[in-house]
């Protein structure tokens, strides 16, 4: 297993109290696998990825429980310097808005070369050659001349390619992409996704892909992790999740994707809103929006039941399971 996240709890101290943004998350990623994390805004997707990268701002944030095993070693026991070496070299991240992560005052060439030199003991000249090669890989035309461009000279799609190039230049084992295409228009989105899939196939990079877009998930993921209220509520192979979703929340998410083959006037929306993290329901976090909710769901929290690699956190299935046994 490349990455194992076990019972991860990440808190933020706010003026209104402590928020458990990630509240006991478990999932893992195998070598060469693409795992998609989906869930509504505020469900803890970005906090999960920042926790893996060791980039939770402290204060106000803190990882208070759990383990993040990367190739068997707990990243939570690594020092600042060790994490710096791991970032970019073994694990890289692409952020949602490339303009905020590229430095506007340096050329993209300088920025890519700096990443290479930070992690590898090679000459500046060799690093420049590498930078040209990686820009070519991500489909940037005439890379030699583009090295001298500043980020604002480039279109959004090109900047995102540069970000991907920077993330991949040291051949990481794991690429974390947090909404990598949301800021881009649809045709460029498709190109960037193709690019990521290609890279996965050529370099064997595992990908943790965070997205709102279930269409994207269907196209490129092997497995899906559905998050709600800082917890995993369902996990499974992509085919199984789309064909046979089990958690009422996953069913709702899938029902709310527009479909070309159905003539319906209005799109389904899950009723209600995500719970306030300062005031989570006592039982199941989804109970106040769920049409299957009963007494038990309001008072008790279901656990994540794992069965042949597929997991679901819902009393509907724990009952079935008990009956089966
Ligand atoms: N720096 C912070 N201080 C306080 N609370 C925070 C901080 N960062 C995140 N949170 C809280 O943690 C929870 C999870 O946030 P997170 O950014 O992980 O959501 P997300 O699933 O990535 O949502 P989105 O789809 O909108 O990106 C939210 O309730 C958010 O308000
Ligand atoms: Mg986010």
mmCIF file of C-alpha atoms and ligand atoms in Angstrom:
data_model
loop_
_atom_site.group_PDB
_atom_site.id
_atom_site.type_symbol
_atom_site.label_atom_id
_atom_site.label_comp_id
_atom_site.label_asym_id
_atom_site.label_seq_id
_atom_site.Cartn_x
_atom_site.Cartn_y
_atom_site.Cartn_z
ATOM 1 C CA UNK A 1 0.000 0.000 0.000
ATOM 2 C CA UNK A 2 1.373 3.422 -0.944
ATOM 3 C CA UNK A 3 -0.709 5.564 1.402
ATOM 4 C CA UNK A 4 -2.801 4.575 4.409
ATOM 5 C CA UNK A 5 -4.772 7.220 6.252
ATOM 6 C CA UNK A 6 -6.007 5.909 9.576
ATOM 7 C CA UNK A 7 -8.472 7.603 11.896
ATOM 8 C CA UNK A 8 -7.231 11.069 10.931
ATOM 9 C CA UNK A 9 -8.607 13.911 13.052
ATOM 10 C CA UNK A 10 -7.693 17.514 12.135
ATOM 11 C CA UNK A 11 -9.038 20.383 14.234
ATOM 12 C CA UNK A 12 -9.188 24.139 13.903
ATOM 13 C CA UNK A 13 -9.561 26.481 16.818
ATOM 14 C CA UNK A 14 -11.991 29.246 15.885
ATOM 15 C CA UNK A 15 -13.415 32.075 17.970
ATOM 16 C CA UNK A 16 -16.670 30.102 18.264
ATOM 17 C CA UNK A 17 -15.044 26.861 19.349
ATOM 18 C CA UNK A 18 -13.168 23.841 18.054
ATOM 19 C CA UNK A 19 -14.043 22.545 14.585
ATOM 20 C CA UNK A 20 -13.240 18.926 13.736
ATOM 21 C CA UNK A 21 -12.789 19.584 10.013
ATOM 22 C CA UNK A 22 -11.627 16.010 9.489
ATOM 23 C CA UNK A 23 -13.110 13.714 12.056
ATOM 24 C CA UNK A 24 -11.784 10.164 11.881
ATOM 25 C CA UNK A 25 -11.004 9.559 8.224
ATOM 26 C CA UNK A 26 -9.763 6.212 6.922
ATOM 27 C CA UNK A 27 -8.825 5.343 3.343
ATOM 28 C CA UNK A 28 -5.874 4.104 1.344
ATOM 29 C CA UNK A 29 -4.257 4.302 -2.072
ATOM 30 C CA UNK A 30 -2.410 1.537 -3.842
ATOM 31 C CA UNK A 31 0.480 2.025 -6.209
ATOM 32 C CA UNK A 32 -0.672 3.286 -9.605
ATOM 33 C CA UNK A 33 -4.232 3.843 -8.414
ATOM 34 C CA UNK A 34 -6.426 6.914 -8.960
ATOM 35 C CA UNK A 35 -8.632 7.543 -5.934
ATOM 36 C CA UNK A 36 -11.246 10.298 -6.118
ATOM 37 C CA UNK A 37 -12.509 12.086 -3.031
ATOM 38 C CA UNK A 38 -15.959 13.608 -3.484
ATOM 39 C CA UNK A 39 -18.374 15.444 -1.228
ATOM 40 C CA UNK A 40 -20.069 18.815 -0.827
ATOM 41 C CA UNK A 41 -18.250 21.989 0.095
ATOM 42 C CA UNK A 42 -16.951 21.888 3.665
ATOM 43 C CA UNK A 43 -16.869 18.093 3.941
ATOM 44 C CA UNK A 44 -13.131 18.106 4.736
ATOM 45 C CA UNK A 45 -11.588 17.191 1.380
ATOM 46 C CA UNK A 46 -8.949 19.926 1.263
ATOM 47 C CA UNK A 47 -8.126 19.615 4.952
ATOM 48 C CA UNK A 48 -7.504 15.885 4.375
ATOM 49 C CA UNK A 49 -5.064 16.605 1.550
ATOM 50 C CA UNK A 50 -3.294 19.408 3.407
ATOM 51 C CA UNK A 51 -2.935 17.065 6.393
ATOM 52 C CA UNK A 52 -1.199 14.498 4.166
ATOM 53 C CA UNK A 53 1.123 17.196 2.797
ATOM 54 C CA UNK A 54 1.972 18.480 6.284
ATOM 55 C CA UNK A 55 0.602 21.887 5.311
ATOM 56 C CA UNK A 56 -2.068 22.482 7.955
ATOM 57 C CA UNK A 57 -1.472 26.004 9.318
ATOM 58 C CA UNK A 58 -0.729 25.663 13.047
ATOM 59 C CA UNK A 59 -2.291 27.668 14.669
ATOM 60 C CA UNK A 60 -5.256 27.573 14.102
ATOM 61 C CA UNK A 61 -5.072 23.958 12.849
ATOM 62 C CA UNK A 62 -3.746 20.796 14.446
ATOM 63 C CA UNK A 63 -3.751 17.105 13.684
ATOM 64 C CA UNK A 64 -4.874 15.583 16.962
ATOM 65 C CA UNK A 65 -5.267 11.917 16.103
ATOM 66 C CA UNK A 66 -4.502 9.210 13.591
ATOM 67 C CA UNK A 67 -1.732 8.071 11.312
ATOM 68 C CA UNK A 68 -0.724 8.904 7.750
ATOM 69 C CA UNK A 69 1.430 6.027 6.558
ATOM 70 C CA UNK A 70 3.338 6.677 3.349
ATOM 71 C CA UNK A 71 5.259 3.569 2.225
ATOM 72 C CA UNK A 72 4.725 2.325 5.761
ATOM 73 C CA UNK A 73 6.182 5.373 7.532
ATOM 74 C CA UNK A 74 4.032 7.688 9.606
ATOM 75 C CA UNK A 75 4.319 11.184 8.123
ATOM 76 C CA UNK A 76 2.975 12.638 11.366
ATOM 77 C CA UNK A 77 6.252 11.694 13.065
ATOM 78 C CA UNK A 78 8.411 13.502 10.501
ATOM 79 C CA UNK A 79 10.108 16.793 11.269
ATOM 80 C CA UNK A 80 9.732 19.977 9.259
ATOM 81 C CA UNK A 81 12.885 19.360 7.210
ATOM 82 C CA UNK A 82 11.963 15.750 6.428
ATOM 83 C CA UNK A 83 8.498 16.831 5.255
ATOM 84 C CA UNK A 84 10.068 19.474 3.013
ATOM 85 C CA UNK A 85 12.098 16.742 1.343
ATOM 86 C CA UNK A 86 9.046 14.533 0.920
ATOM 87 C CA UNK A 87 6.970 17.339 -0.595
ATOM 88 C CA UNK A 88 7.680 17.685 -4.282
ATOM 89 C CA UNK A 89 9.946 14.659 -4.280
ATOM 90 C CA UNK A 90 7.664 11.825 -3.117
ATOM 91 C CA UNK A 91 4.298 13.548 -2.786
ATOM 92 C CA UNK A 92 3.253 16.581 -4.840
ATOM 93 C CA UNK A 93 0.130 18.644 -4.820
ATOM 94 C CA UNK A 94 -1.675 20.692 -7.442
ATOM 95 C CA UNK A 95 -3.863 23.380 -5.939
ATOM 96 C CA UNK A 96 -7.183 24.639 -7.215
ATOM 97 C CA UNK A 97 -6.089 28.124 -8.288
ATOM 98 C CA UNK A 98 -2.723 28.064 -10.070
ATOM 99 C CA UNK A 99 -2.310 31.842 -9.892
ATOM 100 C CA UNK A 100 -2.043 31.691 -6.118
ATOM 101 C CA UNK A 101 0.645 29.013 -6.130
ATOM 102 C CA UNK A 102 2.856 30.376 -8.900
ATOM 103 C CA UNK A 103 4.948 33.330 -7.871
ATOM 104 C CA UNK A 104 4.027 36.297 -10.107
ATOM 105 C CA UNK A 105 7.450 37.964 -9.829
ATOM 106 C CA UNK A 106 9.556 35.083 -11.206
ATOM 107 C CA UNK A 107 9.568 33.479 -14.647
ATOM 108 C CA UNK A 108 8.130 30.000 -14.808
ATOM 109 C CA UNK A 109 11.556 28.689 -15.855
ATOM 110 C CA UNK A 110 13.128 29.994 -12.673
ATOM 111 C CA UNK A 111 10.353 28.461 -10.590
ATOM 112 C CA UNK A 112 10.571 25.014 -12.174
ATOM 113 C CA UNK A 113 14.377 24.975 -12.035
ATOM 114 C CA UNK A 114 14.255 25.933 -8.374
ATOM 115 C CA UNK A 115 12.015 22.950 -7.594
ATOM 116 C CA UNK A 116 14.422 20.621 -9.378
ATOM 117 C CA UNK A 117 17.506 22.032 -7.650
ATOM 118 C CA UNK A 118 15.850 21.842 -4.242
ATOM 119 C CA UNK A 119 15.431 18.096 -4.591
ATOM 120 C CA UNK A 120 18.217 16.975 -6.843
ATOM 121 C CA UNK A 121 21.924 17.375 -6.888
ATOM 122 C CA UNK A 122 22.411 18.374 -10.540
ATOM 123 C CA UNK A 123 23.846 21.406 -12.336
ATOM 124 C CA UNK A 124 21.729 24.408 -13.268
ATOM 125 C CA UNK A 125 22.216 23.575 -16.930
ATOM 126 C CA UNK A 126 20.912 20.039 -16.475
ATOM 127 C CA UNK A 127 18.009 21.377 -14.432
ATOM 128 C CA UNK A 128 17.102 23.725 -17.272
ATOM 129 C CA UNK A 129 17.130 20.836 -19.716
ATOM 130 C CA UNK A 130 14.810 18.914 -17.379
ATOM 131 C CA UNK A 131 12.489 21.907 -17.142
ATOM 132 C CA UNK A 132 12.201 22.046 -20.932
ATOM 133 C CA UNK A 133 11.495 18.313 -21.091
ATOM 134 C CA UNK A 134 8.765 18.406 -18.470
ATOM 135 C CA UNK A 135 7.052 21.375 -20.143
ATOM 136 C CA UNK A 136 7.038 19.345 -23.318
ATOM 137 C CA UNK A 137 5.503 16.388 -21.491
ATOM 138 C CA UNK A 138 2.602 18.526 -20.251
ATOM 139 C CA UNK A 139 1.981 19.847 -23.759
ATOM 140 C CA UNK A 140 3.384 23.359 -23.686
ATOM 141 C CA UNK A 141 4.468 24.435 -27.178
ATOM 142 C CA UNK A 142 8.005 25.841 -27.715
ATOM 143 C CA UNK A 143 9.011 25.227 -24.097
ATOM 144 C CA UNK A 144 12.492 26.805 -24.460
ATOM 145 C CA UNK A 145 10.992 30.226 -25.059
ATOM 146 C CA UNK A 146 8.146 29.754 -22.544
ATOM 147 C CA UNK A 147 10.719 29.359 -19.764
ATOM 148 C CA UNK A 148 11.186 33.132 -19.860
ATOM 149 C CA UNK A 149 7.478 33.875 -19.482
ATOM 150 C CA UNK A 150 5.973 35.231 -16.289
ATOM 151 C CA UNK A 151 2.799 33.508 -15.017
ATOM 152 C CA UNK A 152 0.568 36.399 -16.149
ATOM 153 C CA UNK A 153 1.717 35.896 -19.748
ATOM 154 C CA UNK A 154 -0.006 32.543 -19.797
ATOM 155 C CA UNK A 155 -3.640 31.469 -20.090
ATOM 156 C CA UNK A 156 -5.328 29.653 -17.179
ATOM 157 C CA UNK A 157 -4.991 26.304 -18.934
ATOM 158 C CA UNK A 158 -1.273 26.867 -19.592
ATOM 159 C CA UNK A 159 -0.675 27.903 -15.985
ATOM 160 C CA UNK A 160 -2.371 24.741 -14.802
ATOM 161 C CA UNK A 161 -0.074 22.729 -17.088
ATOM 162 C CA UNK A 162 2.915 24.519 -15.565
ATOM 163 C CA UNK A 163 1.635 23.599 -12.094
ATOM 164 C CA UNK A 164 1.319 19.976 -13.167
ATOM 165 C CA UNK A 165 4.828 20.138 -14.653
ATOM 166 C CA UNK A 166 6.206 21.480 -11.364
ATOM 167 C CA UNK A 167 4.368 18.806 -9.415
ATOM 168 C CA UNK A 168 5.733 16.033 -11.629
ATOM 169 C CA UNK A 169 9.261 17.173 -12.361
ATOM 170 C CA UNK A 170 10.776 15.057 -9.572
ATOM 171 C CA UNK A 171 8.596 12.007 -10.431
ATOM 172 C CA UNK A 172 6.576 11.765 -7.204
ATOM 173 C CA UNK A 173 4.898 8.491 -6.243
ATOM 174 C CA UNK A 174 1.757 10.323 -5.221
ATOM 175 C CA UNK A 175 0.121 13.333 -6.845
ATOM 176 C CA UNK A 176 -2.619 15.098 -4.899
ATOM 177 C CA UNK A 177 -4.820 17.196 -7.180
ATOM 178 C CA UNK A 178 -7.343 19.385 -5.361
ATOM 179 C CA UNK A 179 -10.013 20.440 -7.856
ATOM 180 C CA UNK A 180 -7.356 20.732 -10.575
ATOM 181 C CA UNK A 181 -9.766 21.718 -13.332
ATOM 182 C CA UNK A 182 -12.567 23.697 -11.674
ATOM 183 C CA UNK A 183 -11.122 27.073 -12.662
ATOM 184 C CA UNK A 184 -10.789 26.038 -16.313
ATOM 185 C CA UNK A 185 -13.281 25.899 -19.142
ATOM 186 C CA UNK A 186 -14.664 22.574 -20.285
ATOM 187 C CA UNK A 187 -12.418 21.789 -23.268
ATOM 188 C CA UNK A 188 -9.274 22.612 -21.311
ATOM 189 C CA UNK A 189 -10.608 20.561 -18.394
ATOM 190 C CA UNK A 190 -10.801 17.537 -20.681
ATOM 191 C CA UNK A 191 -7.241 18.121 -21.920
ATOM 192 C CA UNK A 192 -5.839 18.398 -18.412
ATOM 193 C CA UNK A 193 -7.624 15.204 -17.348
ATOM 194 C CA UNK A 194 -6.243 13.377 -20.377
ATOM 195 C CA UNK A 195 -2.825 14.647 -19.470
ATOM 196 C CA UNK A 196 -3.132 13.354 -15.903
ATOM 197 C CA UNK A 197 -4.296 9.954 -17.112
ATOM 198 C CA UNK A 198 -1.409 9.760 -19.546
ATOM 199 C CA UNK A 199 1.077 10.598 -16.850
ATOM 200 C CA UNK A 200 -0.404 7.986 -14.589
ATOM 201 C CA UNK A 201 0.047 5.400 -17.304
ATOM 202 C CA UNK A 202 3.566 6.498 -18.314
ATOM 203 C CA UNK A 203 5.018 7.206 -14.892
ATOM 204 C CA UNK A 204 2.853 4.958 -12.703
ATOM 205 C CA UNK A 205 2.028 7.891 -10.422
ATOM 206 C CA UNK A 206 -0.782 7.286 -7.925
ATOM 207 C CA UNK A 207 -3.298 10.122 -7.869
ATOM 208 C CA UNK A 208 -5.546 11.418 -5.117
ATOM 209 C CA UNK A 209 -8.078 13.512 -6.990
ATOM 210 C CA UNK A 210 -10.406 15.843 -5.155
ATOM 211 C CA UNK A 211 -13.380 16.973 -7.171
ATOM 212 C CA UNK A 212 -17.000 18.092 -7.089
ATOM 213 C CA UNK A 213 -17.481 16.691 -10.546
ATOM 214 C CA UNK A 214 -18.777 13.129 -10.681
ATOM 215 C CA UNK A 215 -18.322 13.145 -14.467
ATOM 216 C CA UNK A 216 -14.585 13.536 -13.898
ATOM 217 C CA UNK A 217 -14.659 10.715 -11.358
ATOM 218 C CA UNK A 218 -16.313 8.357 -13.823
ATOM 219 C CA UNK A 219 -13.672 9.182 -16.428
ATOM 220 C CA UNK A 220 -10.490 8.751 -14.490
ATOM 221 C CA UNK A 221 -10.852 7.205 -11.028
ATOM 222 C CA UNK A 222 -10.386 3.581 -10.011
ATOM 223 C CA UNK A 223 -11.916 4.045 -6.584
ATOM 224 C CA UNK A 224 -14.083 6.636 -4.876
ATOM 225 C CA UNK A 225 -14.120 7.956 -1.310
ATOM 226 C CA UNK A 226 -17.308 9.862 -0.446
ATOM 227 C CA UNK A 227 -16.924 12.344 2.415
ATOM 228 C CA UNK A 228 -19.610 14.013 4.476
ATOM 229 C CA UNK A 229 -19.169 16.144 7.588
ATOM 230 C CA UNK A 230 -15.475 15.321 7.986
ATOM 231 C CA UNK A 231 -15.995 11.559 7.688
ATOM 232 C CA UNK A 232 -15.911 8.894 5.016
ATOM 233 C CA UNK A 233 -19.490 7.708 4.435
ATOM 234 C CA UNK A 234 -18.881 5.371 1.514
ATOM 235 C CA UNK A 235 -15.955 3.937 -0.423
ATOM 236 C CA UNK A 236 -15.805 1.529 -3.316
ATOM 237 C CA UNK A 237 -14.700 0.796 -6.860
ATOM 238 C CA UNK A 238 -15.879 3.419 -9.285
ATOM 239 C CA UNK A 239 -18.134 1.027 -11.240
ATOM 240 C CA UNK A 240 -19.780 -0.248 -8.101
ATOM 241 C CA UNK A 241 -20.385 3.260 -6.682
ATOM 242 C CA UNK A 242 -22.031 4.436 -9.910
ATOM 243 C CA UNK A 243 -24.067 1.272 -10.459
ATOM 244 C CA UNK A 244 -24.980 0.451 -6.931
ATOM 245 C CA UNK A 245 -24.471 3.358 -4.519
ATOM 246 C CA UNK A 246 -25.438 2.377 -0.986
ATOM 247 C CA UNK A 247 -25.253 5.400 1.283
ATOM 248 C CA UNK A 248 -28.317 7.686 0.917
ATOM 249 C CA UNK A 249 -25.898 10.631 0.525
ATOM 250 C CA UNK A 250 -24.047 8.955 -2.371
ATOM 251 C CA UNK A 251 -27.415 8.137 -3.971
ATOM 252 C CA UNK A 252 -28.370 11.797 -3.677
ATOM 253 C CA UNK A 253 -25.071 12.988 -5.171
ATOM 254 C CA UNK A 254 -25.512 10.689 -8.157
ATOM 255 C CA UNK A 255 -29.127 11.705 -8.667
ATOM 256 C CA UNK A 256 -28.074 15.319 -8.823
ATOM 257 C CA UNK A 257 -25.842 14.911 -11.911
ATOM 258 C CA UNK A 258 -27.506 16.141 -15.108
ATOM 259 C CA UNK A 259 -28.072 13.316 -17.597
ATOM 260 C CA UNK A 260 -28.236 13.585 -21.354
ATOM 261 C CA UNK A 261 -30.536 10.593 -21.753
ATOM 262 C CA UNK A 262 -33.317 11.786 -19.499
ATOM 263 C CA UNK A 263 -35.756 14.527 -20.209
ATOM 264 C CA UNK A 264 -36.370 15.987 -16.832
ATOM 265 C CA UNK A 265 -37.121 19.625 -16.323
ATOM 266 C CA UNK A 266 -35.594 20.052 -12.927
ATOM 267 C CA UNK A 267 -32.468 18.593 -11.454
ATOM 268 C CA UNK A 268 -32.653 16.673 -8.184
ATOM 269 C CA UNK A 269 -31.081 18.393 -5.208
ATOM 270 C CA UNK A 270 -30.373 16.820 -1.857
ATOM 271 C CA UNK A 271 -32.682 18.702 0.524
ATOM 272 C CA UNK A 272 -31.128 20.715 3.363
ATOM 273 C CA UNK A 273 -27.570 21.895 3.846
ATOM 274 C CA UNK A 274 -24.315 20.453 5.180
ATOM 275 C CA UNK A 275 -24.256 20.558 8.981
ATOM 276 C CA UNK A 276 -22.437 23.339 10.810
ATOM 277 C CA UNK A 277 -19.173 21.796 12.006
ATOM 278 C CA UNK A 278 -19.616 23.573 15.347
ATOM 279 C CA UNK A 279 -22.965 21.921 15.786
ATOM 280 C CA UNK A 280 -22.896 18.439 14.291
ATOM 281 C CA UNK A 281 -25.935 16.172 14.709
ATOM 282 C CA UNK A 282 -25.535 13.726 17.594
ATOM 283 C CA UNK A 283 -26.086 10.588 15.533
ATOM 284 C CA UNK A 284 -25.431 10.177 11.806
ATOM 285 C CA UNK A 285 -24.144 13.466 10.338
ATOM 286 C CA UNK A 286 -26.514 13.052 7.369
ATOM 287 C CA UNK A 287 -29.578 12.188 9.499
ATOM 288 C CA UNK A 288 -31.344 15.558 9.167
ATOM 289 C CA UNK A 289 -31.282 15.361 5.342
ATOM 290 C CA UNK A 290 -31.925 11.649 4.919
ATOM 291 C CA UNK A 291 -35.263 10.214 3.819
ATOM 292 C CA UNK A 292 -34.448 6.874 5.487
ATOM 293 C CA UNK A 293 -33.693 8.471 8.848
ATOM 294 C CA UNK A 294 -35.153 6.820 11.951
ATOM 295 C CA UNK A 295 -34.771 7.091 15.738
ATOM 296 C CA UNK A 296 -31.513 5.157 15.815
ATOM 297 C CA UNK A 297 -29.891 7.426 13.208
ATOM 298 C CA UNK A 298 -30.676 10.507 15.286
ATOM 299 C CA UNK A 299 -29.233 9.120 18.505
ATOM 300 C CA UNK A 300 -26.348 6.947 17.438
ATOM 301 C CA UNK A 301 -23.522 7.215 14.989
ATOM 302 C CA UNK A 302 -23.101 4.360 12.533
ATOM 303 C CA UNK A 303 -19.558 3.077 12.013
ATOM 304 C CA UNK A 304 -17.892 2.552 8.646
ATOM 305 C CA UNK A 305 -18.599 -1.044 7.796
ATOM 306 C CA UNK A 306 -16.033 -2.529 5.417
ATOM 307 C CA UNK A 307 -17.012 -5.528 3.366
ATOM 308 C CA UNK A 308 -14.748 -6.865 0.602
ATOM 309 C CA UNK A 309 -13.015 -3.503 0.194
ATOM 310 C CA UNK A 310 -16.255 -1.518 -0.022
ATOM 311 C CA UNK A 311 -17.248 0.582 2.948
ATOM 312 C CA UNK A 312 -20.515 2.199 4.000
ATOM 313 C CA UNK A 313 -21.414 4.176 7.125
ATOM 314 C CA UNK A 314 -25.165 3.670 7.459
ATOM 315 C CA UNK A 315 -27.457 1.674 9.746
ATOM 316 C CA UNK A 316 -29.411 0.392 6.733
ATOM 317 C CA UNK A 317 -26.458 -1.840 5.956
ATOM 318 C CA UNK A 318 -25.273 -2.708 9.432
ATOM 319 C CA UNK A 319 -28.687 -4.328 9.947
ATOM 320 C CA UNK A 320 -28.353 -6.335 6.744
ATOM 321 C CA UNK A 321 -24.880 -7.349 7.758
ATOM 322 C CA UNK A 322 -26.001 -8.541 11.164
ATOM 323 C CA UNK A 323 -28.795 -10.553 9.604
ATOM 324 C CA UNK A 324 -26.385 -12.134 7.155
ATOM 325 C CA UNK A 325 -24.044 -13.260 9.930
HETATM 326 N N1 LIG B 1 -8.060 27.639 8.507
HETATM 327 C C1 LIG B 1 -9.255 27.222 8.937
HETATM 328 N N2 LIG B 1 -9.806 27.721 10.065
HETATM 329 C C2 LIG B 1 -11.005 27.284 10.506
HETATM 330 N N3 LIG B 1 -11.761 26.366 9.891
HETATM 331 C C3 LIG B 1 -11.266 25.838 8.758
HETATM 332 C C4 LIG B 1 -9.997 26.225 8.207
HETATM 333 N N4 LIG B 1 -9.777 25.528 7.077
HETATM 334 C C5 LIG B 1 -10.873 24.737 6.915
HETATM 335 N N5 LIG B 1 -11.759 24.919 7.923
HETATM 336 C C6 LIG B 1 -13.052 24.247 8.079
HETATM 337 O O1 LIG B 1 -12.889 22.872 7.854
HETATM 338 C C7 LIG B 1 -14.025 22.322 7.191
HETATM 339 C C8 LIG B 1 -13.579 21.533 6.004
HETATM 340 O O2 LIG B 1 -13.007 22.401 5.048
HETATM 341 P P1 LIG B 1 -12.364 21.924 3.675
HETATM 342 O O3 LIG B 1 -11.666 23.093 3.122
HETATM 343 O O4 LIG B 1 -11.573 20.679 3.892
HETATM 344 O O5 LIG B 1 -13.650 21.576 2.818
HETATM 345 P P2 LIG B 1 -13.709 21.003 1.336
HETATM 346 O O6 LIG B 1 -14.379 19.674 1.416
HETATM 347 O O7 LIG B 1 -12.363 21.061 0.722
HETATM 348 O O8 LIG B 1 -14.702 22.037 0.642
HETATM 349 P P3 LIG B 1 -14.665 22.691 -0.827
HETATM 350 O O9 LIG B 1 -15.356 21.703 -1.687
HETATM 351 O O10 LIG B 1 -15.453 23.934 -0.666
HETATM 352 O O11 LIG B 1 -13.237 22.947 -1.215
HETATM 353 C C9 LIG B 1 -14.937 23.498 6.862
HETATM 354 O O12 LIG B 1 -15.965 23.530 7.809
HETATM 355 C C10 LIG B 1 -14.023 24.693 7.001
HETATM 356 O O13 LIG B 1 -14.751 25.817 7.408
HETATM 357 MG MG1 LIG B 2 -11.538 22.202 -0.833
#
